Short mmCIF file of C-alpha atoms and ligand atoms in Angstrom, two decimals:
data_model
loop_
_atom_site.label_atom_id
_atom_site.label_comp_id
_atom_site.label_asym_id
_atom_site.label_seq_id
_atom_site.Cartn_x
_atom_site.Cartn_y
_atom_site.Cartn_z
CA UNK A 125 113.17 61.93 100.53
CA UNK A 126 109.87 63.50 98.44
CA UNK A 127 110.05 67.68 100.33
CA UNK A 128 108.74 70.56 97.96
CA UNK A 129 110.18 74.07 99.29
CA UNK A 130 108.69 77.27 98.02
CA UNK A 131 111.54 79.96 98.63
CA UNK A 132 109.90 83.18 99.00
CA UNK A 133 106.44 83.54 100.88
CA UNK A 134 104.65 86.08 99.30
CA UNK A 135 100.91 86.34 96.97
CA UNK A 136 102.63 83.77 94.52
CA UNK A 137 104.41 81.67 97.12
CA UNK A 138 101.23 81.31 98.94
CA UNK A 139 99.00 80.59 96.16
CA UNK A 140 101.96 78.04 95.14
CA UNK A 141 102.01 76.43 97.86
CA UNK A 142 97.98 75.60 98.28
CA UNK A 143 97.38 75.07 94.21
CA UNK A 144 100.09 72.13 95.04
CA UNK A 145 97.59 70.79 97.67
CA UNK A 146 94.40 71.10 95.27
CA UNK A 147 96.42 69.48 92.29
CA UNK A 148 97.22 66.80 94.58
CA UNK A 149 100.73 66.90 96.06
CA UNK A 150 100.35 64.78 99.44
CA UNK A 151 103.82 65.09 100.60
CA UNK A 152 106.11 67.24 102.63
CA UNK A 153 105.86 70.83 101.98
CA UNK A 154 107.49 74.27 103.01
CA UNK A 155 107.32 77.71 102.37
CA UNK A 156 110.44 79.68 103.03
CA UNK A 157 109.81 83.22 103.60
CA UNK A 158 112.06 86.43 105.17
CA UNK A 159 109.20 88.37 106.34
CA UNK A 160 107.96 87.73 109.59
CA UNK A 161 104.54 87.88 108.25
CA UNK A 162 102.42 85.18 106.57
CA UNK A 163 102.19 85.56 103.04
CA UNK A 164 100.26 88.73 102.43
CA UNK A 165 98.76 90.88 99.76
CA UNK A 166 100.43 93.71 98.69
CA UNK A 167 97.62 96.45 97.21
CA UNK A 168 96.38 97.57 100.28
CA UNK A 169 99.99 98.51 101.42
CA UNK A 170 99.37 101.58 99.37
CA UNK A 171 95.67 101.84 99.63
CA UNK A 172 93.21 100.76 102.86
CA UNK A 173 96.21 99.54 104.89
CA UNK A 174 98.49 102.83 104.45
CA UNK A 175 95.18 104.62 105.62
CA UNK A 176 94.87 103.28 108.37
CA UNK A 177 91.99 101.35 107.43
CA UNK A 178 92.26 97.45 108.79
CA UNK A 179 94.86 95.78 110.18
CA UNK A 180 98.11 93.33 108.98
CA UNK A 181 96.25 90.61 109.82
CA UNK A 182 93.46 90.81 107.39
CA UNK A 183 95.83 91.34 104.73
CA UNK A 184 97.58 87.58 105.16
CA UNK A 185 95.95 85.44 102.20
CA UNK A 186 95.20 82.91 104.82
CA UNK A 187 95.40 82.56 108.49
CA UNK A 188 97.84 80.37 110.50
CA UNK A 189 95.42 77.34 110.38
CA UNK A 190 95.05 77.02 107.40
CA UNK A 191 98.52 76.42 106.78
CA UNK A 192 98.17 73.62 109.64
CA UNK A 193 94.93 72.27 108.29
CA UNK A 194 96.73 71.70 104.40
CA UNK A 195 99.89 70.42 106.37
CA UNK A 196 101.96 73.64 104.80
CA UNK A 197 105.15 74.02 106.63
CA UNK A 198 106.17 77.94 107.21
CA UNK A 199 109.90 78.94 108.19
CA UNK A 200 109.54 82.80 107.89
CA UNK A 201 112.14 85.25 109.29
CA UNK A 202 114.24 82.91 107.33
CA UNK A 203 116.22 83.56 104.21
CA UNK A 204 117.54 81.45 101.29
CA UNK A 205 121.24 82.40 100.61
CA UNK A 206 121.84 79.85 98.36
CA UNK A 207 120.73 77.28 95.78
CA UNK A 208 122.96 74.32 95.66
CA UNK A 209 121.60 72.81 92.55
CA UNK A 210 124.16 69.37 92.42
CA UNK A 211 123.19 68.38 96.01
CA UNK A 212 119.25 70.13 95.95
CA UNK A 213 120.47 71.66 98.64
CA UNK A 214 118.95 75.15 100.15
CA UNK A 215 121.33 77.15 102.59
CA UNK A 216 119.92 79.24 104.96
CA UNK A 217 121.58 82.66 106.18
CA UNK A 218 122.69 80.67 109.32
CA UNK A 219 124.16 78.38 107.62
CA UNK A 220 121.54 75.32 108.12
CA UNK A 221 120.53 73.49 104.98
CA UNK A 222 117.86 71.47 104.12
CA UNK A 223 117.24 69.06 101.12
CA UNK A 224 114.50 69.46 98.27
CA UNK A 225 113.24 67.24 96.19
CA UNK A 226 111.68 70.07 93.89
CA UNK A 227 111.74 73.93 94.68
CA UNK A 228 109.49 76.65 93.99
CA UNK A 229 110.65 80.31 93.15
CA UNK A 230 108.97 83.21 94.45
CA UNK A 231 111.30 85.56 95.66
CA UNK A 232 109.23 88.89 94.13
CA UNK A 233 111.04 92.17 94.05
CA UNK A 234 112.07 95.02 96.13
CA UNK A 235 111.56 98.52 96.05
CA UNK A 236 114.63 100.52 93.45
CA UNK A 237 116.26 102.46 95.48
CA UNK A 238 117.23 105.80 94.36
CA UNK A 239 120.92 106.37 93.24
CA UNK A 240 121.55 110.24 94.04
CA UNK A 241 124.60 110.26 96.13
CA UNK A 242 122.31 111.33 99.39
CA UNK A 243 120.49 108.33 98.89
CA UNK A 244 122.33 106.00 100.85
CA UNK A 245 122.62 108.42 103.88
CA UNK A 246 118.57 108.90 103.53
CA UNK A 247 118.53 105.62 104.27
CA UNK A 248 119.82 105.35 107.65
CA UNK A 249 117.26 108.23 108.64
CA UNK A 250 113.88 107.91 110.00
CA UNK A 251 111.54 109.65 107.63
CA UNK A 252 112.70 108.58 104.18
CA UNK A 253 110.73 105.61 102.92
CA UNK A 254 110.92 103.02 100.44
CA UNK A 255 107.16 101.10 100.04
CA UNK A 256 107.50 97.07 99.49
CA UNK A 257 106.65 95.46 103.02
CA UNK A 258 104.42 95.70 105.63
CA UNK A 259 107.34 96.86 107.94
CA UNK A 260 107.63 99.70 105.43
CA UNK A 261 103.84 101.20 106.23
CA UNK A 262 103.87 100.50 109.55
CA UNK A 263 106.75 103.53 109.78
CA UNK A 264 104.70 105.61 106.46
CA UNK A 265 101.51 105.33 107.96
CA UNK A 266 102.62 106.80 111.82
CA UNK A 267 103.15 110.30 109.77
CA UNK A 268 100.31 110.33 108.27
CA UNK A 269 98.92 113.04 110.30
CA UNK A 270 96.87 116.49 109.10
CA UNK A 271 99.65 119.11 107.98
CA UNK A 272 102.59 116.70 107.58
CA UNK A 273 104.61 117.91 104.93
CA UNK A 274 105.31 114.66 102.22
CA UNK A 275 106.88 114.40 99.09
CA UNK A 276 106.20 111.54 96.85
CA UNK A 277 109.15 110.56 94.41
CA UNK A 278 107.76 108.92 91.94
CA UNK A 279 104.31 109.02 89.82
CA UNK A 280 103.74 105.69 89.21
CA UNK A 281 100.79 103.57 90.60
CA UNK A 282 102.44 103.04 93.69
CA UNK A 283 103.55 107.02 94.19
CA UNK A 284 100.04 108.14 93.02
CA UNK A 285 98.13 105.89 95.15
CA UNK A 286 100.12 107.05 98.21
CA UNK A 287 99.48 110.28 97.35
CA UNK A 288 95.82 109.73 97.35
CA UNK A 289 96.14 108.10 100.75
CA UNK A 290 97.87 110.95 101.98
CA UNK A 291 94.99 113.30 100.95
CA UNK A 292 92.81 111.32 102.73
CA UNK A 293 94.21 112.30 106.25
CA UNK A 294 94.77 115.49 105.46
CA UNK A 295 98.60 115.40 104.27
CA UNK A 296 100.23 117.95 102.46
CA UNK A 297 101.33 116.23 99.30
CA UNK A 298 103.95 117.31 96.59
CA UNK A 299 104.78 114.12 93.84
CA UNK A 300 108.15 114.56 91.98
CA UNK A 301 107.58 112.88 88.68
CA UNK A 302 111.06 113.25 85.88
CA UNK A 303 109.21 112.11 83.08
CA UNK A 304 106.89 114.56 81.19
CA UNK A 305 103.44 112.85 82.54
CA UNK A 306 102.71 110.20 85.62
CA UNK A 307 102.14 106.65 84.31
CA UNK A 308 103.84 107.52 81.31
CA UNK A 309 105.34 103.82 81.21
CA UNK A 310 101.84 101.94 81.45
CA UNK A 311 99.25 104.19 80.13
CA UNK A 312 98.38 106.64 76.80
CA UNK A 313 99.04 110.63 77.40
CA UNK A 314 94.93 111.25 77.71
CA UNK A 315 95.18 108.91 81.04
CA UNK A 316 98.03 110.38 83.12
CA UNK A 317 96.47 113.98 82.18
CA UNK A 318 93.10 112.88 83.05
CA UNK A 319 94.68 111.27 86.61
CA UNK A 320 96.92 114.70 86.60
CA UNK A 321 93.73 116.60 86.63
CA UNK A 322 92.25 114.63 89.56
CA UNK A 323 95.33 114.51 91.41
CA UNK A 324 95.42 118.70 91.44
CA UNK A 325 92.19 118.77 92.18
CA UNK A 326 92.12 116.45 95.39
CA UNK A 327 95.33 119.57 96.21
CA UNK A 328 98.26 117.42 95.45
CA UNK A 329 101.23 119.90 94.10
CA UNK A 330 102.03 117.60 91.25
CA UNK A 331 105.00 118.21 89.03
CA UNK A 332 106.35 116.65 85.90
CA UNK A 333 109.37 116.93 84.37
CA UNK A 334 111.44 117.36 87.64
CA UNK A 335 114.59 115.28 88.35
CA UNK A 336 115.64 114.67 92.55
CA UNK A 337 119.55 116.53 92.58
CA UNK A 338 119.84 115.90 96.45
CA UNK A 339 118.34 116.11 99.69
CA UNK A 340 118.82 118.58 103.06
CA UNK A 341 119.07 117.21 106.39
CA UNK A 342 118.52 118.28 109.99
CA UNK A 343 121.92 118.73 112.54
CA UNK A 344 121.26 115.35 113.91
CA UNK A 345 121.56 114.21 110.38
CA UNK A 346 118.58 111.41 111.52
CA UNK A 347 116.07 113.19 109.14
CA UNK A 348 116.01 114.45 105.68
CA UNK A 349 114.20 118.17 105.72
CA UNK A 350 113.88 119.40 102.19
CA UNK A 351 114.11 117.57 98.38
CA UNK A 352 116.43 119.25 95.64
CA UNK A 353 115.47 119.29 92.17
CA UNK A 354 116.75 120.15 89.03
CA UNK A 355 116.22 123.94 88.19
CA UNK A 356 117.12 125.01 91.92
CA UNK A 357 113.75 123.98 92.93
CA UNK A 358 113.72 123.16 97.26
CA UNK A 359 110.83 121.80 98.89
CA UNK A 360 110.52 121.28 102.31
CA UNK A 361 109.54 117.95 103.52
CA UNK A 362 108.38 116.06 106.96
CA UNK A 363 108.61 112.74 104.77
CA UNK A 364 109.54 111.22 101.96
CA UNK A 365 108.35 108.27 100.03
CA UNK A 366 109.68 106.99 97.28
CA UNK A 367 108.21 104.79 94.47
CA UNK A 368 110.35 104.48 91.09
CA UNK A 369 109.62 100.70 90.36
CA UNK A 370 110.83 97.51 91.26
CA UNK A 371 113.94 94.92 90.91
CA UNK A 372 113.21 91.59 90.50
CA UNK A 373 114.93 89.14 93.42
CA UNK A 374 117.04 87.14 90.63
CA UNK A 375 119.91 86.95 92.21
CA UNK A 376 119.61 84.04 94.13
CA UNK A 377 118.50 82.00 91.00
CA UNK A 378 121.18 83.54 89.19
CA UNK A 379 124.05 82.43 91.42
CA UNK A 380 122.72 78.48 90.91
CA UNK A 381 123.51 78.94 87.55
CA UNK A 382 119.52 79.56 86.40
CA UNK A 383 118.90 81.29 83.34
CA UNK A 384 117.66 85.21 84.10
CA UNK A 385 116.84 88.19 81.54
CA UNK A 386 115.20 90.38 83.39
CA UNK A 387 113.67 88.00 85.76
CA UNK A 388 114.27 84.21 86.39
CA UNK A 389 113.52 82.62 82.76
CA UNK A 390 110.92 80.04 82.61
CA UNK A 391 109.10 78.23 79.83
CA UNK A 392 105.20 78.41 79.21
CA UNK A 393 104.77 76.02 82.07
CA UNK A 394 106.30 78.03 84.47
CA UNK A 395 109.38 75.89 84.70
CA UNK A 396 113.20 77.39 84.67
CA UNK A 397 116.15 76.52 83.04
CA UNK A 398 116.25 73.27 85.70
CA UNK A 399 113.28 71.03 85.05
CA UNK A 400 112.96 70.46 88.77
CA UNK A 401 112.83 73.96 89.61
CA UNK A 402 109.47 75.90 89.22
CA UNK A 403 109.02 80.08 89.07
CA UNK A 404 106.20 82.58 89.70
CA UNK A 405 105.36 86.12 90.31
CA UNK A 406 107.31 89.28 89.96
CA UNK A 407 110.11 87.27 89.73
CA UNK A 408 110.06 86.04 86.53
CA UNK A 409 110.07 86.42 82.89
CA UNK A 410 107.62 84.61 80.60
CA UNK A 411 106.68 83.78 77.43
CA UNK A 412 103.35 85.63 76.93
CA UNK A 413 101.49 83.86 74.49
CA UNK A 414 98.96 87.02 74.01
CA UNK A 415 102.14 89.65 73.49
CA UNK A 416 103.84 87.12 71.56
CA UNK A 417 106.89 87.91 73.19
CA UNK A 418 108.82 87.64 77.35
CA UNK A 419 106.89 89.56 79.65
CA UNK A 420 107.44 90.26 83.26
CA UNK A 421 104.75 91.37 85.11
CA UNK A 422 104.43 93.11 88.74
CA UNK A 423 100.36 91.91 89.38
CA UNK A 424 98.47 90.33 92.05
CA UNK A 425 96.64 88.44 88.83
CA UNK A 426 99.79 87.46 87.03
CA UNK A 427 101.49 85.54 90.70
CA UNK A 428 98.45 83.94 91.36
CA UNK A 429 97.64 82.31 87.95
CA UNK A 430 101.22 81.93 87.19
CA UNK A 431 101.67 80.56 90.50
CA UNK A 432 98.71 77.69 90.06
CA UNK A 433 100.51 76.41 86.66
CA UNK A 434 103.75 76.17 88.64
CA UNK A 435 101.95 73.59 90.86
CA UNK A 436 100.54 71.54 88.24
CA UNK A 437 104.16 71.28 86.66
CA UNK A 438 105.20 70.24 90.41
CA UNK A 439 102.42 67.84 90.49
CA UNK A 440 102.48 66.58 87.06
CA UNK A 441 99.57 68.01 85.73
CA UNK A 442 101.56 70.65 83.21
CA UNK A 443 99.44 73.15 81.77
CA UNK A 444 100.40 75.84 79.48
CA UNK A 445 100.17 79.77 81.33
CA UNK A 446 97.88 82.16 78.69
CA UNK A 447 96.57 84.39 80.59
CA UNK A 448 96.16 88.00 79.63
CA UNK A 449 97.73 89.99 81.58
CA UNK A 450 95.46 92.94 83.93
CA UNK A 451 95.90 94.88 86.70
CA UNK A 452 94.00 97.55 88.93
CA UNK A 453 94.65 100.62 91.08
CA UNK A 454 92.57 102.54 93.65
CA UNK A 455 93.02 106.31 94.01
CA UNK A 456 90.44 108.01 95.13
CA UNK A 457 87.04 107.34 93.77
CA UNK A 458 88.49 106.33 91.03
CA UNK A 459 88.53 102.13 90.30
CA UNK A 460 91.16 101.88 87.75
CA UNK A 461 91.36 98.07 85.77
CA UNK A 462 93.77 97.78 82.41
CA UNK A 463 94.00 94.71 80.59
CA UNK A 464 96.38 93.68 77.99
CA UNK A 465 99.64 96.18 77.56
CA UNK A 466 99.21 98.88 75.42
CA UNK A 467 102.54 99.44 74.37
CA UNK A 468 102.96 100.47 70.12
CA UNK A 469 99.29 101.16 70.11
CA UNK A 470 98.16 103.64 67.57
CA UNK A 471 94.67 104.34 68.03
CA UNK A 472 93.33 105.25 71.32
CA UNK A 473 89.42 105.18 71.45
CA UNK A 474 87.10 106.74 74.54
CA UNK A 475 84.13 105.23 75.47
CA UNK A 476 81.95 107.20 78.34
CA UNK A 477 83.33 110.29 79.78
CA UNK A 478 86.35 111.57 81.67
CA UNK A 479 84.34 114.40 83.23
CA UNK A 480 81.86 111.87 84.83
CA UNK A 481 85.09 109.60 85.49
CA UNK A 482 83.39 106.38 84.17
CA UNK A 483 84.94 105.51 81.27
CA UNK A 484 87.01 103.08 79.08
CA UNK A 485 89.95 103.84 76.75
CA UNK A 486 90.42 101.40 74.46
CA UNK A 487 94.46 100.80 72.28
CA UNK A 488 94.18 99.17 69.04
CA UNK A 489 97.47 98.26 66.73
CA UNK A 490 96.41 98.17 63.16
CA UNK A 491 93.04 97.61 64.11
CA UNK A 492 93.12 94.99 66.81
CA UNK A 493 92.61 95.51 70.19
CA UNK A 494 95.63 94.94 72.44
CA UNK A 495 94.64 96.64 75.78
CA UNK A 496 91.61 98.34 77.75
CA UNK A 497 91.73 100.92 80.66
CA UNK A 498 88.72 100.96 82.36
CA UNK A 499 87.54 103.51 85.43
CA UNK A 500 84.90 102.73 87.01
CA UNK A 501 83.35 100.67 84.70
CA UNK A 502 84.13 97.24 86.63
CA UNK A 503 80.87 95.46 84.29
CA UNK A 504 82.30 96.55 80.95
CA UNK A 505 85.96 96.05 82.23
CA UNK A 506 84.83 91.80 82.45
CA UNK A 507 83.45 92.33 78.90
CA UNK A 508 87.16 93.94 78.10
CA UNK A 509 88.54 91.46 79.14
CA UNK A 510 87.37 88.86 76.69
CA UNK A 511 87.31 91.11 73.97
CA UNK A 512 91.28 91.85 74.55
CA UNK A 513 91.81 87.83 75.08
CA UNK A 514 90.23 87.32 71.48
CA UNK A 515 92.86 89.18 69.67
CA UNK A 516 90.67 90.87 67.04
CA UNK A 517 90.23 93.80 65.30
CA UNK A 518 87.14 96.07 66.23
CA UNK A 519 84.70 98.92 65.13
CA UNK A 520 86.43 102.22 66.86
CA UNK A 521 83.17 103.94 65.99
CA UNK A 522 81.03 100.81 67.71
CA UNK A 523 83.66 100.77 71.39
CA UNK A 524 83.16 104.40 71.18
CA UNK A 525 79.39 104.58 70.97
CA UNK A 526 77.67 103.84 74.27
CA UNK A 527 74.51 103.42 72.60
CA UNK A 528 76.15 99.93 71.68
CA UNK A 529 76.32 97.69 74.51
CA UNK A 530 79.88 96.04 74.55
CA UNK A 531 78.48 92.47 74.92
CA UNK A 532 76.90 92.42 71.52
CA UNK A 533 80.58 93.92 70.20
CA UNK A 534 82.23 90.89 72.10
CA UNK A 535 80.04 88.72 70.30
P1 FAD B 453 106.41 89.41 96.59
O1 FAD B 453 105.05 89.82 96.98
O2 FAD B 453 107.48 90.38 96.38
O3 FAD B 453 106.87 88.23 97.50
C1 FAD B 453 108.16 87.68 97.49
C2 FAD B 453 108.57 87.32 98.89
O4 FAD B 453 109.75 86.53 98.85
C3 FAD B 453 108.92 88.52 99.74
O5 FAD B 453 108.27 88.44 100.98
C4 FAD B 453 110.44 88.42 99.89
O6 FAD B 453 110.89 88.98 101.10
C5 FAD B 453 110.63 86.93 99.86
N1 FAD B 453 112.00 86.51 99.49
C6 FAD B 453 112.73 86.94 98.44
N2 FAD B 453 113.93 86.33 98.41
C7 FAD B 453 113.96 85.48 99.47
C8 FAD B 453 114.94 84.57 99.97
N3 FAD B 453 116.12 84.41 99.38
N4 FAD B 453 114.65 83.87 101.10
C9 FAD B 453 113.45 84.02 101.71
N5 FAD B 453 112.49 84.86 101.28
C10 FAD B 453 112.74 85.58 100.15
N6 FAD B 453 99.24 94.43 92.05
C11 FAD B 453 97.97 94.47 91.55
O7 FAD B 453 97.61 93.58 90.76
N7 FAD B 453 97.12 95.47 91.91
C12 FAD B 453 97.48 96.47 92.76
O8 FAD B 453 96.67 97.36 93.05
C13 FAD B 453 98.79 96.45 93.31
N8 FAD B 453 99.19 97.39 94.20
C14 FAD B 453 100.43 97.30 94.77
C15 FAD B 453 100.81 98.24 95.72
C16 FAD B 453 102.06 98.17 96.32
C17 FAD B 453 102.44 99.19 97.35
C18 FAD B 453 102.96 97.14 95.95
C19 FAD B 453 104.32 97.06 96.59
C20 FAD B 453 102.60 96.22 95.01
C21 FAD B 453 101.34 96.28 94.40
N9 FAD B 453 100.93 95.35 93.43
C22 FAD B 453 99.66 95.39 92.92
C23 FAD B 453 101.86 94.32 92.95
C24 FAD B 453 101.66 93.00 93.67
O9 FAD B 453 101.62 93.22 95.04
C25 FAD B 453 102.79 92.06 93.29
O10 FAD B 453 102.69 91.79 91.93
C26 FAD B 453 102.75 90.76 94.08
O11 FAD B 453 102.95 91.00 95.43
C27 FAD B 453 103.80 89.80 93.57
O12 FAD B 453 103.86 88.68 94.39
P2 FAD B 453 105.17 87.78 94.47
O13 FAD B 453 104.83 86.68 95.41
O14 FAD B 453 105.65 87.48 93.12
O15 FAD B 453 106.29 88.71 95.11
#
């Protein structure tokens, strides 16, 4: 019998499973998730939600009815252990099994845990956190009280946001970061100084360059007390957080017998290496038609329009995925949106000014544009966007003169 399952019910799995509706799929369909939460997004986990701010409810991507109005079956608190790819048979962690006709991938990622030998016994304690789920916050966000001691591991989006969170209700707030800058993976050296700056200035003790050697506990041994860092540095801690990146969920896929390289591999149509089986989100890698190369990308954007050309390959209505890539972050009063991936740029180019904090930094490689940065410039960042999508070379003198409206650069 005709039964599409979606195996992971997060942003993508959700989207997945509704694009399959509006391209037309009538039949039986299920989304398999091991949350106990309707598929939600994940932004605010660091941002409004981590403050406090609203509620899980209003962070699902659609209420329960929905689900019942577009006939959408759930099972969540359910996981897939296995693929059985000669029978189409999923097996569930009890043991039950169910049959597909086609499946959908979405199994995301999960937080990289740390690999210090104290990490593992951190684990078991009550105040060291990793940041992925709702469950996670929910234990974060109870410390987040004026005078509580935390240290961020990490400065990447996810570690800076929480640290700007933190500020916000009056945290103390030390972030451990072992390269030489934050963001140094994503963004050119004038942005992580520029968020460095801001970062000091909201009172966040904010060191680079420092590697985590170990952590102190308390007698009970329920509770890590202090972070150890290379040069004999010790800082005291009430909480920890940690954010060093993400690991693709592959390994289900990777036990069928799918191809995976750094995330399951599918082709420009969001397919894998099994025609009936579909991929989306985190989870995958793809061929990027604007890098010219296989990408994997961790952004709301990416699962969602990946996710919608997964369902027209379900539903027979293939259509190629070419989007550019972007992404945003909150921290502060700063509204950060990149497009395109900067990486092997070698001209940066500043439009506006970091003092005022509205500006946009624009990365050309041998004169075309490859990637924008935009802070609070959210009318010029839709402008960016196009510009980056056409693949051209531009003026540096003309994106940095604001005298020059982008529009009439973007032609
Ligand atoms: P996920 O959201 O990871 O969903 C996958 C789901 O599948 C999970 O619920 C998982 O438990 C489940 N699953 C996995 N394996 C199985 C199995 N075998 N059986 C059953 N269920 C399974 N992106 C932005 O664009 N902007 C932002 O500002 C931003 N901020 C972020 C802040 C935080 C704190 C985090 C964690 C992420 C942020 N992201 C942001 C990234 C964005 O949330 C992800 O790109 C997005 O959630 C990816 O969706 P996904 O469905 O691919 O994966």
């Amino acid at each position: 019998e005709d039964h599409i399952y979606i195996v992971g019910a997060g942003h993508a799995g959700g989207e997945l499973a509704f694009a399959l509706r509006q391209q037309g799929y009538a039949g039986p369909l299920t989304v398999i998730g091991e949350e106990a939460h309707l598929p939600y997004q994940r932004p605010p986990l660091s941002k409004a939600y981590l403050k406090g701010e609203c509620e899980a409810t209003s962070l699902y991507l659609r209420q329960q009815a929905a689900y019942e109005k577009a006939n959408i079956g759930l099972l969540l608190s359910r996981r897939v252990e296995r693929i059985d790819r000669a029978n189409k048979k999923l097996v569930f962690d009890d043991g039950r099994e169910v049959t597909y006709s086609k499946l959908g991938l979405a199994t995301g990622g999960r937080a990289r845990r740390m690999t210090i030998s104290d990490a593992a016994r951190a684990e078991r304690t009550k105040n060291f956190h990793y940041l992925r789920n709702i469950d996670d916050v929910m234990a974060i966000r109870e410390r987040f009280q004026e005078g509580q001691r935390l240290v961020v591991i990490g400065g990447g989006y996810v570690g800076l946001e929480v640290a700007a969170s933190a500020i916000a209700r009056d945290v103390n707030v030390t972030v451990l970061e072992a390269l030489p800058r934050v963001l140094a993976r994503v963004t050119a050296p004038q942005m992580s100084a520029f968020y460095e700056t801001i970062h000091r200035n909201a009172g966040v003790d904010l060191r680079t360059n420092i590697e985590v050697t170990g952590l102190d506990f308390n007698e009970a041994g329920d509770a890590v007390t202090a972070v150890h860092c290379t040069g004999g540095v010790v800082i005291p801690a009430d909480f920890v957080v940690v954010g060093i990146g993400l690991l693709p969920n592959t390994e289900l896929a990777q036990a069928a017998g799918l191809d995976v390289d750094n995330g399951i591999v599918v082709n420009e149509y969001a397919v894998t290496s099994d025609p009936d089986i579909v991929a989306a989100g985190d989870c995958t890698s793809h061929p990027s038609v604007f890098c010219g190369r296989r990408i994997r990308l961790e952004s709301v954007p990416n699962a969602v329009e990946q996710a919608r050309v997964a369902a027209g390959s379900l539903a027979g209505k293939p259509k190629v995925y070419d989007s550019v890539p972007w992404f945003w972050s909150d921290q502060y009063d700063l509204k950060l949106q990149m497009t395109g991936l900067s990486q092997g740029y070698d001209q940066f180019v500043l439009r506006g000014s970091m003092e005022n904090k509205s500006f946009a930094a624009f990365y050309l490689k041998e004169g075309r544009l490859i990637a924008v940065d935009a802070v609070n410039r959210a009318q010029e960042f839709m402008v960016a966007k196009r510009m980056v999508a056409a693949c051209k070379p531009f003026d540096p003198a003309a994106l940095a003169d604001e005298t020059v409206p982008l529009k009439t650069l973007a032609g």
